[in-house]
Amino acid sequence: MILSPSRFFCLYIASAAALLLGGCGGHEEDPAPNALTPTGTEKTSLPSNEGEPSARIALDALPLPGNELLASANDATWESEALGDKAAARLRSLAELLRASETISLESVPSWIAKNFRGGRLRPQKLTTAFNDDVFTVLRPEEAEFGNTGGSEYEDTSGFLSAIRELLEPFENGKQLRLETKVVRVEADGSKLRTVALMHLFGHASRGNVQQNTSWDCLWRRGADGELTLLSLHATDFEEIHAAKSESPLFADCTEAALGASPYYQQVLARGLDHWLDRIETQYGIDPSGWEGIALGDANGDGRDDVYACQPGGISNALFIQSADGTLKNVAPAAGLDLLDQTHAALFVDLDNDGDQDLAVAISLGVVIFSNDGQGKFTRRTAQLTPEGMPFSLSAADYDDDGDLDLYACCYSRRGSVVSHQFLGRPIPYHDANNGARNLLLRNNRRWRFQDVTRRTGLDQNNRRFSFAASWEDYDNDGDLDLYVANDYGRNNLYRNDAGTFSDVAPQAGVEDISAGMSVSWGDIDHDGWMDLYVSNMFSSAGNRVAYQRQFHSAADAGTRAEFQRHARGNSLFSNAGDGTFRDISESAAVTMGRWAWGSTLADLNNDGSKDIFVANGFLTQELPDDL
Amino acid sequence: MSQSPREAASLTASSDYFRNWDALGLMISRGSSFSGRERHCLFLNTNGPRFADISAAAELDLLDDGRAVAMADWDQDGDLDLLLANRTAPRLRLLRNDLPRENHFLALRLEGRDCNRDAIGARVELHTAGSQPRRLIETVRAGDGFLTQSSKWLHFGLGKSENIQRLLVRWPGSTAWEEFHGLQADQRYQLTQGSGEPELVEKTALAELVAEPPSLPKSSDKARVVLTRRRTFPQLEFLSFEGESSSLLSGQSKPVLVNLWASWCLPCLEELREYSNRRDELEQAGLHVAALCTDELDTSTGGDLEAAQEFLSKIDFPFTSGRATTQAVSRITALHHQIFYKERPLPLPCSFLLDGQGRLAVIYRGKVTVDQLLQDLPLLNASPETLDEQAFPVPGHFVFRGPGINPLSLVRAYRDGGYLEDARQELQEVLANVPEGSAEKVEGSAGPSGKFFADVYRELATLEAELGNGNASLAAWRQAARSDPGNPALAVSLALADARQGQQDEATRQLEALTQQFPEQPGIWRMVGAAWLQMQDVSRAVEHFARAVELAPEDVAARFDLASGLQLQGDAQPAIAEYETILQSHPSHAQALNNLAWLLATHPVAQFRDGMRGVELAQRACQATQEQIPVFLGTLGAAHAEAGNFPDAVRVTAQALRLARGMGEDNLASQLADRLKLHQQGLPYHQPPR
């Protein structure tokens, strides 16, 4: 995925200058004491430091062609976005108040809390334990007792302060509190403004970490000066998590111990991609996307998983061999796998059934196949050109049950469709694009020959989408592997396998998931013997704000509006009903807000036999603030 | 408000929609963030309808720009650890799962025997006993998530239950379930297809890693970038301190270091002072320096030209110096943006090392010392390999490093996939974009571009034939032959195309012309013979093959042609004689062994059949090819059947069939399937009588 509807909207609605100054979106987290601060601010200091440059020549002082483009970007306005930003800023500024809530006096309650403020409880009085395994305790309100927006037992600023103090009780003191807010609805009505914000509060208490996930429904008054005053506040949803106190982190960062001694790690991976974007010529295929994956497999047959780490063009890929002590050493040059080609993904699979792990690598040209000699030395056998676009995710299956593994390669944008900035596609139409590059099913014809059988197996159906990821699974328990494909900018595919011939049954199965699909993960979340499906998409606050307003796409039909709204919803969880269809339980299961999600996985992290969900996310953290 | 267009046709390159995408890309390349600083999420399965967001409580809410998420029990301690690939540093992160281990687990590695060895697609079903009996399912997968492959080990969390009641595996390609017995919780096992017995796998991860946050290098703007491809440096106008305009590179044939500096920039001053102090070394090395002062560009402070000039005279700066114009800095910046994805403002100081032809070779951001410059000067004459070593942060090799993909490769890839129309369009684009001046080469005699166009037209001809356009195909063959007139293979192809279009006389004329033109070349006779074979005139083919053998009696390939021709013609006796001749000199000629074995096994006339000898020959053919050629195995099966050994006939034919299917040889597979049925009924296969 690359472009959120929010940004897409913003491009239309805000001037370029406003975008650069922080038009849509804005920071969504306050700079709490324990939050990381952005790095890479411009240097203005004079002292010489190891030959570091001391200043930069600003681009806007120069007549560069790009400047015109930025200046000419559409400058229509979207008033509610400015209001949403204001509300978000108000809510974020609460962090200071929360941190000092124990000692704060009535007089120092900010003036933007109305004197005649009315609100309900922010933390329910009665909480029940929804889960407790001695590590995590999940508390939720007793049903019907909470979330009723009518409650207004807290009046005026003192009431506001009481509600806040009650909310913060479990944190013991708010000094270390971190607050994050995402404003997801904005409705302006004359002098009134209603916003809905997702609030995440986090802090450390003496008995361990405390996290609150809640949703605030706020009513504001818009003053003549445009300033917002909070008239009422109601929590509509609440969840509180306590983690048992632990001497060490529950998930221990062993990066340094595993990789610190590797010169390759120190040289290459210890630096972010942005470092290399400035130092490697673009012509070799390096862009800011960070779409470089990893493959785990036992490359040298010693019983331990090794890692192949894909890299952008100009940085050679690494084959990290895991030693018995858990440390990693790059042996790619000796193994013959130190490719400098731009690489998105790779796969360790035994393609010739000789008992070792061969390697398929998705490089700019196509899919390159290396055979393993059993000792971890690799020989290039063939390169299958993917004619329409660069391959992304790879996944293997013996789709025709002939005893050898075949390969499916996702392709994203068409090679010919890029204009100047290679990694951004040009989807048409944005929310249901059908101008991507064709994916390929490569049939293993043995002896290192592969054949593109996409068309003859029926997989060319709905095959012009922007595909990021695919995964094989027997969703209908009929003994063969079916294929789910996650596509950016629109609908996904579920190809049902009928004896080696496929048909796209995504619509009737209820898993089209029109959205910005980026990742596919299968797992049985409810122990019913049928594989369920989790798909990464993009949760966009701005997209939610804009797409739910009446003016949005006013000329378009309700269907298009709904599709845009769906685009901003976030991740999807589909429960397999066992009759060939799935139920979309994303919202009831509360797993949509995976932010700008990329890789996600259904995995049982606490060994209790039930699949949890981990989501890696975040698109581009660069030196300038998060204002796109 | 603009809307996303619904149809590509309604778009032009300059439409608002595309322009906004370009603007977005530009903002990103100029360093704007875009949904950055997002925190990773962990949703806990509460065994109820709703998951709980415990990201922060579990402290898994990293701020990385995360991408791939791979799961594996890295330390083999019984829980799943995370290996994450990031856009931001560190680009690889290993997070060890240290949740208190109160629950039980089971880890399995599967090995297929009748299916793919990795057992990808195998489904495992585990039933736990205890107060909460559960059925857990897992599938062996290769590739899921986003650009990720997780470990092939299957991991089962068992909760409080230690008792594995039942474990079943459904291997790929099978609908039956195999049960494995005797599995204990908290162990790692290998399950091998058909064994029914789990094998314990010893722990191979032997030490515990120390947990500590990674120490990352400080970000730095200082850089030295060696280019692998030189770019022409723009012609720059600059002003002397007195305001006179001059051109920087006119008449320059020595390497130059173009340096941008400002009087308020301390490292700039240090750098220029060093150049001045070590002028002799620089001059001796043949490096000239041009220091352009950027003070004027800083409109906010107004800069200080006087201070700059004063500094230069104080250090007695011996090289070219002057005032950088806005235009000059813009041109350098624009060139810099062309080379790198990031459109960052140029830092001060920064320097550009140009070769004697005025081409940019090395970029220095931040201070560069004279030592470094002297060390880098030889790069101006270095080999591409040396430049690569300097340019890329770690050594490596390219699989593909062309500026673009050969269009014919694209065409072939489309054809391979059956996308014939796309292949044709691609070819037409190649032909439509013929560079000016090369058109007459298409018509005229052979040359480098003639050969290229011969290739293009040959592809087109093949494609048109596949599309069923015989006349278009013929026309393309004619073009191909004209583009490369000395190529006999093209002439033969053209003749065949003529024949297919019913122009038999023309085809004959061309083929005869070839043998007349090259009467002493056995290769030509063989090629033309093969053409006659394709044109179904077997006797004429045999005549040609015989002539080739006459011309080159020692040529095994020619004799093999002749033998096969005779066999096709039904002349069993002479065919056998020719095969025997080949085998005398080349006893492991696999094709001759196979063809002779096939004749002996399946000839319609009983007197020629000899099953036992057929088995012997076919076995030799199979051995010579590691039993990997389905045709040869099929022959062996047929020979076994002829010899009355039906169990072996069935076994070997089934093996051939599996292999043929595996190789995608569908026609062969269907023939083998028919013969397999015969052998299963205890019948040999004989060719129909002529």
CSV table of N, CA, C and O in Angstrom, one decimal, chain A residues 3 7 12 46 52 55-57 63 67 178 209 250 252-253 278 281 284 304-305 324 338 340-341 348 350 357 426-427 430 443 455 473-474 520 607-608 610-611 613 618-619 621-622 624 626, chain B residues 4 17 20 22 24 28 30 32-34 36 43 47 59 61 65 67 78 93 96 98 118 134 138 141 145 149 151-152 170 204 206 220 228 231 264 345-346 348 365 397 399 418 661 664:
chain,number,residue,atom,x,y,z
A,3,LEU,N,-0.7,4.9,-0.8
A,3,LEU,CA,-1.3,6.2,-0.6
A,3,LEU,C,-2.6,6.0,0.1
A,3,LEU,O,-3.5,5.3,-0.3
A,7,ARG,N,-4.6,10.9,2.4
A,7,ARG,CA,-3.6,11.7,1.6
A,7,ARG,C,-4.1,12.0,0.3
A,7,ARG,O,-3.9,13.1,-0.3
A,12,TYR,N,-6.2,16.7,-2.8
A,12,TYR,CA,-7.2,17.4,-3.5
A,12,TYR,C,-7.7,18.7,-2.7
A,12,TYR,O,-8.2,19.6,-3.3
A,46,LEU,N,27.3,26.1,14.1
A,46,LEU,CA,28.5,26.4,13.4
A,46,LEU,C,29.7,25.5,13.7
A,46,LEU,O,30.4,25.2,12.8
A,52,GLU,N,31.4,17.2,9.7
A,52,GLU,CA,30.0,17.2,9.3
A,52,GLU,C,29.6,18.5,8.7
A,52,GLU,O,30.2,19.6,9.0
A,55,ALA,N,25.3,23.3,7.4
A,55,ALA,CA,24.0,23.9,7.0
A,55,ALA,C,23.6,23.3,5.6
A,55,ALA,O,24.4,22.6,5.0
A,56,ARG,N,22.5,23.7,5.2
A,56,ARG,CA,22.0,23.3,3.9
A,56,ARG,C,21.5,24.4,3.1
A,56,ARG,O,21.0,25.4,3.7
A,57,ILE,N,21.6,24.3,1.8
A,57,ILE,CA,21.0,25.4,0.9
A,57,ILE,C,19.6,25.0,0.6
A,57,ILE,O,19.3,24.1,0.0
A,63,PRO,N,15.3,27.9,-8.1
A,63,PRO,CA,14.3,27.7,-9.1
A,63,PRO,C,14.3,26.3,-9.7
A,63,PRO,O,14.7,26.0,-10.8
A,67,ASN,N,9.5,22.6,-7.6
A,67,ASN,CA,8.9,23.7,-6.8
A,67,ASN,C,7.5,24.1,-7.5
A,67,ASN,O,6.6,24.3,-6.8
A,178,ARG,N,1.4,8.3,28.8
A,178,ARG,CA,1.5,8.6,27.4
A,178,ARG,C,0.1,8.6,26.8
A,178,ARG,O,-0.7,7.7,27.1
A,209,ASN,N,2.4,-2.6,33.9
A,209,ASN,CA,2.0,-1.6,32.9
A,209,ASN,C,0.4,-1.6,32.9
A,209,ASN,O,-0.2,-2.6,33.1
A,250,LEU,N,8.8,-8.3,28.4
A,250,LEU,CA,8.1,-9.5,28.0
A,250,LEU,C,8.6,-10.0,26.6
A,250,LEU,O,8.6,-11.1,26.3
A,252,ALA,N,12.0,-9.5,24.6
A,252,ALA,CA,13.4,-9.0,24.8
A,252,ALA,C,14.0,-8.7,23.4
A,252,ALA,O,14.0,-9.5,22.5
A,253,ASP,N,14.5,-7.5,23.3
A,253,ASP,CA,15.2,-7.1,22.1
A,253,ASP,C,16.6,-7.7,22.0
A,253,ASP,O,17.5,-7.2,22.7
A,278,ASP,N,20.3,8.5,0.2
A,278,ASP,CA,21.2,9.7,-0.1
A,278,ASP,C,22.6,9.3,-0.6
A,278,ASP,O,23.4,10.1,-0.9
A,281,GLU,N,22.9,5.5,-6.0
A,281,GLU,CA,22.3,6.0,-7.1
A,281,GLU,C,20.9,5.3,-7.4
A,281,GLU,O,20.8,4.1,-7.3
A,284,TYR,N,19.8,2.1,-9.5
A,284,TYR,CA,19.9,0.7,-9.1
A,284,TYR,C,18.7,0.1,-8.4
A,284,TYR,O,18.7,-1.0,-8.0
A,304,ARG,N,18.9,-25.4,12.2
A,304,ARG,CA,18.5,-24.0,12.7
A,304,ARG,C,18.0,-23.2,11.5
A,304,ARG,O,18.6,-23.3,10.4
A,305,ASP,N,17.0,-22.4,11.8
A,305,ASP,CA,16.6,-21.5,10.7
A,305,ASP,C,17.6,-20.4,10.5
A,305,ASP,O,18.2,-19.8,11.4
A,324,ALA,N,24.9,-21.8,16.8
A,324,ALA,CA,24.3,-22.5,17.9
A,324,ALA,C,24.0,-21.5,19.0
A,324,ALA,O,23.1,-21.7,19.8
A,338,ASP,N,24.9,-12.9,-2.8
A,338,ASP,CA,25.0,-11.5,-2.5
A,338,ASP,C,24.6,-10.6,-3.6
A,338,ASP,O,25.3,-9.8,-4.1
A,340,LEU,N,23.1,-7.8,-5.7
A,340,LEU,CA,22.9,-6.3,-5.6
A,340,LEU,C,21.6,-5.8,-6.2
A,340,LEU,O,21.3,-4.6,-6.1
A,341,ASP,N,20.9,-6.7,-6.9
A,341,ASP,CA,19.7,-6.3,-7.6
A,341,ASP,C,18.6,-5.9,-6.5
A,341,ASP,O,18.6,-6.4,-5.4
A,348,PHE,N,12.7,-19.8,0.8
A,348,PHE,CA,13.4,-21.1,0.9
A,348,PHE,C,12.5,-22.2,0.7
A,348,PHE,O,11.5,-22.5,1.5
A,350,ASP,N,12.4,-26.5,-1.1
A,350,ASP,CA,13.1,-27.6,-1.8
A,350,ASP,C,12.4,-27.8,-3.1
A,350,ASP,O,11.4,-28.5,-3.2
A,357,GLN,N,17.3,-26.8,1.1
A,357,GLN,CA,16.5,-25.7,0.8
A,357,GLN,C,17.1,-24.8,-0.3
A,357,GLN,O,18.1,-24.2,-0.2
A,426,ARG,N,0.0,4.2,-10.1
A,426,ARG,CA,-1.0,5.2,-10.5
A,426,ARG,C,-2.3,4.4,-10.7
A,426,ARG,O,-2.7,4.1,-11.8
A,427,PRO,N,-3.0,4.1,-9.5
A,427,PRO,CA,-4.1,3.3,-9.6
A,427,PRO,C,-5.3,4.0,-10.2
A,427,PRO,O,-5.6,5.2,-9.9
A,430,TYR,N,-8.9,4.9,-8.1
A,430,TYR,CA,-8.1,4.8,-6.8
A,430,TYR,C,-8.6,3.7,-5.9
A,430,TYR,O,-7.8,2.9,-5.5
A,443,ARG,N,4.8,-22.8,-12.8
A,443,ARG,CA,4.7,-24.2,-12.6
A,443,ARG,C,6.1,-24.8,-12.7
A,443,ARG,O,6.9,-24.5,-13.6
A,455,ARG,N,-2.5,-18.1,-16.9
A,455,ARG,CA,-3.7,-18.0,-17.8
A,455,ARG,C,-4.3,-19.4,-17.9
A,455,ARG,O,-5.5,-19.5,-17.7
A,473,GLU,N,-3.8,-21.6,1.2
A,473,GLU,CA,-4.4,-22.3,2.3
A,473,GLU,C,-5.6,-23.1,1.8
A,473,GLU,O,-6.2,-22.7,0.8
A,474,ASP,N,-5.9,-24.2,2.4
A,474,ASP,CA,-7.1,-25.0,2.1
A,474,ASP,C,-8.3,-24.5,2.9
A,474,ASP,O,-8.6,-25.1,3.9
A,520,VAL,N,-1.4,-11.1,4.1
A,520,VAL,CA,-2.4,-12.2,4.3
A,520,VAL,C,-1.9,-13.1,5.3
A,520,VAL,O,-0.7,-13.5,5.3
A,607,ASN,N,1.0,-19.2,23.9
A,607,ASN,CA,0.9,-20.7,24.0
A,607,ASN,C,-0.4,-21.1,24.6
A,607,ASN,O,-0.5,-22.2,25.2
A,608,ASP,N,-1.4,-20.3,24.6
A,608,ASP,CA,-2.7,-20.7,25.2
A,608,ASP,C,-3.6,-21.4,24.2
A,608,ASP,O,-4.7,-21.8,24.5
A,610,SER,N,-4.6,-20.2,21.3
A,610,SER,CA,-5.5,-19.3,20.5
A,610,SER,C,-4.6,-18.3,19.8
A,610,SER,O,-3.6,-17.8,20.4
A,611,LYS,N,-5.0,-18.0,18.6
A,611,LYS,CA,-4.2,-17.1,17.8
A,611,LYS,C,-4.3,-15.7,18.2
A,611,LYS,O,-5.4,-15.1,18.2
A,613,ILE,N,-2.8,-11.6,17.4
A,613,ILE,CA,-2.5,-10.9,16.1
A,613,ILE,C,-1.4,-9.9,16.4
A,613,ILE,O,-1.5,-9.0,17.3
A,618,GLY,N,3.3,1.6,10.1
A,618,GLY,CA,4.1,2.8,9.9
A,618,GLY,C,4.6,2.9,8.5
A,618,GLY,O,5.3,2.0,8.1
A,619,PHE,N,4.3,4.0,7.8
A,619,PHE,CA,4.8,4.1,6.4
A,619,PHE,C,6.1,4.7,6.3
A,619,PHE,O,7.2,4.1,6.2
A,621,THR,N,8.6,7.4,8.2
A,621,THR,CA,9.1,8.3,9.2
A,621,THR,C,10.3,9.0,8.7
A,621,THR,O,11.4,8.3,8.5
A,622,GLN,N,10.2,10.2,8.3
A,622,GLN,CA,11.4,10.9,7.7
A,622,GLN,C,11.7,12.1,8.6
A,622,GLN,O,11.2,12.3,9.6
A,624,LEU,N,11.3,15.3,8.2
A,624,LEU,CA,10.3,16.3,8.3
A,624,LEU,C,9.1,15.7,9.1
A,624,LEU,O,8.9,14.5,9.1
A,626,ASP,N,5.3,14.5,10.5
A,626,ASP,CA,4.4,13.7,9.9
A,626,ASP,C,3.2,14.5,9.4
A,626,ASP,O,2.1,14.5,10.0
B,4,SER,N,-11.1,10.6,-8.1
B,4,SER,CA,-10.3,9.6,-8.8
B,4,SER,C,-11.0,9.3,-10.1
B,4,SER,O,-12.2,9.0,-10.1
B,17,TYR,N,-5.0,14.3,-11.4
B,17,TYR,CA,-4.9,13.1,-10.6
B,17,TYR,C,-3.4,12.7,-10.6
B,17,TYR,O,-2.8,12.5,-9.6
B,20,ASN,N,-1.1,15.2,-8.9
B,20,ASN,CA,-1.1,15.1,-7.5
B,20,ASN,C,-0.3,13.9,-6.9
B,20,ASN,O,0.3,14.0,-5.9
B,22,ASP,N,2.3,12.9,-8.5
B,22,ASP,CA,3.7,13.3,-8.6
B,22,ASP,C,4.1,14.3,-7.5
B,22,ASP,O,5.2,14.2,-6.9
B,24,LEU,N,2.8,14.3,-4.5
B,24,LEU,CA,3.0,13.4,-3.3
B,24,LEU,C,4.4,12.8,-3.3
B,24,LEU,O,5.1,12.8,-2.3
B,28,ILE,N,7.5,13.4,-0.6
B,28,ILE,CA,8.2,12.3,0.1
B,28,ILE,C,9.7,12.3,-0.2
B,28,ILE,O,10.5,12.2,0.8
B,30,ARG,N,11.3,14.8,-0.8
B,30,ARG,CA,11.9,16.0,-0.1
B,30,ARG,C,11.9,15.8,1.4
B,30,ARG,O,12.1,16.8,2.2
B,32,SER,N,9.3,14.6,3.6
B,32,SER,CA,8.1,14.7,4.4
B,32,SER,C,7.7,13.3,4.9
B,32,SER,O,7.9,12.3,4.2
B,33,SER,N,7.3,13.2,6.1
B,33,SER,CA,6.8,11.9,6.7
B,33,SER,C,5.4,11.7,6.2
B,33,SER,O,4.7,12.6,5.7
B,34,PHE,N,5.0,10.4,6.3
B,34,PHE,CA,3.7,10.0,5.8
B,34,PHE,C,3.2,8.8,6.6
B,34,PHE,O,3.7,7.8,6.5
B,36,GLY,N,4.0,8.1,9.5
B,36,GLY,CA,5.2,7.6,10.2
B,36,GLY,C,4.9,7.6,11.7
B,36,GLY,O,3.9,8.0,12.2
B,43,PHE,N,-2.8,-7.7,19.3
B,43,PHE,CA,-4.2,-8.0,19.7
B,43,PHE,C,-4.2,-9.3,20.4
B,43,PHE,O,-3.9,-10.3,19.7
B,47,ASN,N,-10.2,-15.4,23.8
B,47,ASN,CA,-11.1,-16.6,23.7
B,47,ASN,C,-12.5,-16.2,23.8
B,47,ASN,O,-13.4,-17.0,24.1
B,59,GLU,N,4.4,-3.9,25.7
B,59,GLU,CA,5.6,-3.2,25.2
B,59,GLU,C,6.1,-3.7,23.9
B,59,GLU,O,7.3,-3.8,23.6
B,61,ASP,N,4.8,-2.2,21.2
B,61,ASP,CA,4.4,-1.1,20.4
B,61,ASP,C,5.5,-0.3,19.9
B,61,ASP,O,5.7,0.9,20.1
B,65,ASP,N,9.2,1.9,11.3
B,65,ASP,CA,8.4,1.7,10.1
B,65,ASP,C,8.5,0.2,9.8
B,65,ASP,O,9.4,-0.2,9.1
B,67,ARG,N,7.8,-3.6,8.4
B,67,ARG,CA,7.4,-4.2,7.1
B,67,ARG,C,7.1,-5.7,7.3
B,67,ARG,O,6.1,-6.1,7.6
B,78,GLY,N,10.4,-23.1,23.0
B,78,GLY,CA,9.0,-23.4,23.1
B,78,GLY,C,8.0,-22.3,23.0
B,78,GLY,O,6.8,-22.5,23.3
B,93,ARG,N,15.2,-6.7,13.3
B,93,ARG,CA,15.1,-6.7,14.7
B,93,ARG,C,14.6,-8.1,15.2
B,93,ARG,O,13.7,-8.7,14.6
B,96,ARG,N,12.8,-11.6,21.3
B,96,ARG,CA,12.6,-12.9,21.9
B,96,ARG,C,11.4,-12.9,22.8
B,96,ARG,O,11.2,-11.9,23.6
B,98,ASP,N,9.7,-13.6,25.8
B,98,ASP,CA,10.0,-13.9,27.2
B,98,ASP,C,8.8,-14.0,28.1
B,98,ASP,O,8.9,-13.8,29.3
B,118,ASP,N,9.2,-30.7,1.3
B,118,ASP,CA,9.0,-29.7,2.4
B,118,ASP,C,7.6,-29.9,3.0
B,118,ASP,O,7.3,-29.2,4.0
B,134,ARG,N,-9.6,-29.5,22.8
B,134,ARG,CA,-9.6,-28.6,21.7
B,134,ARG,C,-9.0,-29.3,20.4
B,134,ARG,O,-8.2,-30.1,20.6
B,138,GLU,N,-3.0,-26.6,11.9
B,138,GLU,CA,-1.9,-25.8,11.3
B,138,GLU,C,-1.7,-26.3,9.9
B,138,GLU,O,-1.9,-27.5,9.7
B,141,ARG,N,3.4,-23.9,5.5
B,141,ARG,CA,3.3,-22.8,4.4
B,141,ARG,C,4.7,-22.3,4.0
B,141,ARG,O,5.6,-22.4,4.8
B,145,GLY,N,2.0,-13.4,5.0
B,145,GLY,CA,2.2,-12.0,5.6
B,145,GLY,C,2.6,-11.1,4.4
B,145,GLY,O,2.0,-11.2,3.4
B,149,GLN,N,8.6,-15.0,4.7
B,149,GLN,CA,8.5,-16.4,4.9
B,149,GLN,C,8.9,-16.7,6.4
B,149,GLN,O,10.0,-16.4,6.8
B,151,SER,N,9.2,-19.5,9.7
B,151,SER,CA,9.8,-20.8,9.8
B,151,SER,C,8.8,-21.9,9.3
B,151,SER,O,7.6,-21.8,9.5
B,152,LYS,N,9.3,-23.0,8.8
B,152,LYS,CA,8.4,-24.1,8.4
B,152,LYS,C,8.1,-25.0,9.6
B,152,LYS,O,7.3,-25.9,9.4
B,170,ARG,N,-2.6,-34.7,7.2
B,170,ARG,CA,-3.1,-34.9,5.8
B,170,ARG,C,-2.0,-34.3,4.9
B,170,ARG,O,-1.8,-33.1,4.9
B,204,THR,N,19.0,-27.5,18.9
B,204,THR,CA,20.3,-27.1,18.3
B,204,THR,C,20.6,-25.7,18.6
B,204,THR,O,21.7,-25.2,18.2
B,206,LEU,N,21.8,-23.4,21.4
B,206,LEU,CA,22.4,-23.8,22.7
B,206,LEU,C,22.7,-22.7,23.7
B,206,LEU,O,23.1,-22.9,24.8
B,220,SER,N,24.2,10.9,10.2
B,220,SER,CA,25.2,11.8,9.7
B,220,SER,C,24.9,12.3,8.3
B,220,SER,O,24.4,11.6,7.5
B,228,THR,N,28.9,5.2,-10.1
B,228,THR,CA,29.3,4.2,-11.1
B,228,THR,C,29.1,4.6,-12.5
B,228,THR,O,29.7,4.1,-13.4
B,231,ARG,N,28.1,11.6,-14.8
B,231,ARG,CA,27.2,12.5,-15.4
B,231,ARG,C,27.9,13.8,-15.8
B,231,ARG,O,28.7,14.3,-15.1
B,264,TRP,N,30.4,31.9,6.7
B,264,TRP,CA,30.0,31.6,8.1
B,264,TRP,C,30.1,30.1,8.5
B,264,TRP,O,29.8,29.7,9.6
B,345,PRO,N,18.3,19.4,0.2
B,345,PRO,CA,19.1,20.6,0.0
B,345,PRO,C,20.5,20.2,0.1
B,345,PRO,O,20.9,19.3,0.9
B,346,LEU,N,21.4,20.8,-0.7
B,346,LEU,CA,22.8,20.5,-0.6
B,346,LEU,C,23.4,21.1,0.7
B,346,LEU,O,23.0,22.2,1.1
B,348,LEU,N,26.5,22.4,3.2
B,348,LEU,CA,27.7,23.1,3.1
B,348,LEU,C,28.7,22.6,4.2
B,348,LEU,O,28.3,22.5,5.3
B,365,ARG,N,29.9,15.3,0.6
B,365,ARG,CA,29.0,16.1,1.5
B,365,ARG,C,29.8,16.3,2.8
B,365,ARG,O,30.2,15.3,3.4
B,397,HIS,N,27.1,-9.0,-6.3
B,397,HIS,CA,27.0,-9.1,-7.8
B,397,HIS,C,25.6,-8.9,-8.2
B,397,HIS,O,24.6,-9.2,-7.5
B,399,VAL,N,22.5,-9.9,-10.8
B,399,VAL,CA,22.0,-10.9,-11.7
B,399,VAL,C,21.7,-10.1,-13.0
B,399,VAL,O,21.9,-10.6,-14.1
B,418,GLY,N,1.2,-17.6,-22.5
B,418,GLY,CA,0.0,-17.6,-23.3
B,418,GLY,C,-0.7,-16.3,-23.6
B,418,GLY,O,-1.8,-16.2,-24.1
B,661,ARG,N,3.9,-35.6,-15.9
B,661,ARG,CA,3.0,-34.6,-15.3
B,661,ARG,C,3.8,-33.5,-14.6
B,661,ARG,O,3.5,-32.3,-14.8
B,664,GLY,N,5.1,-31.1,-16.9
B,664,GLY,CA,4.1,-30.3,-17.7
B,664,GLY,C,3.9,-30.9,-19.1
B,664,GLY,O,3.4,-30.2,-20.0
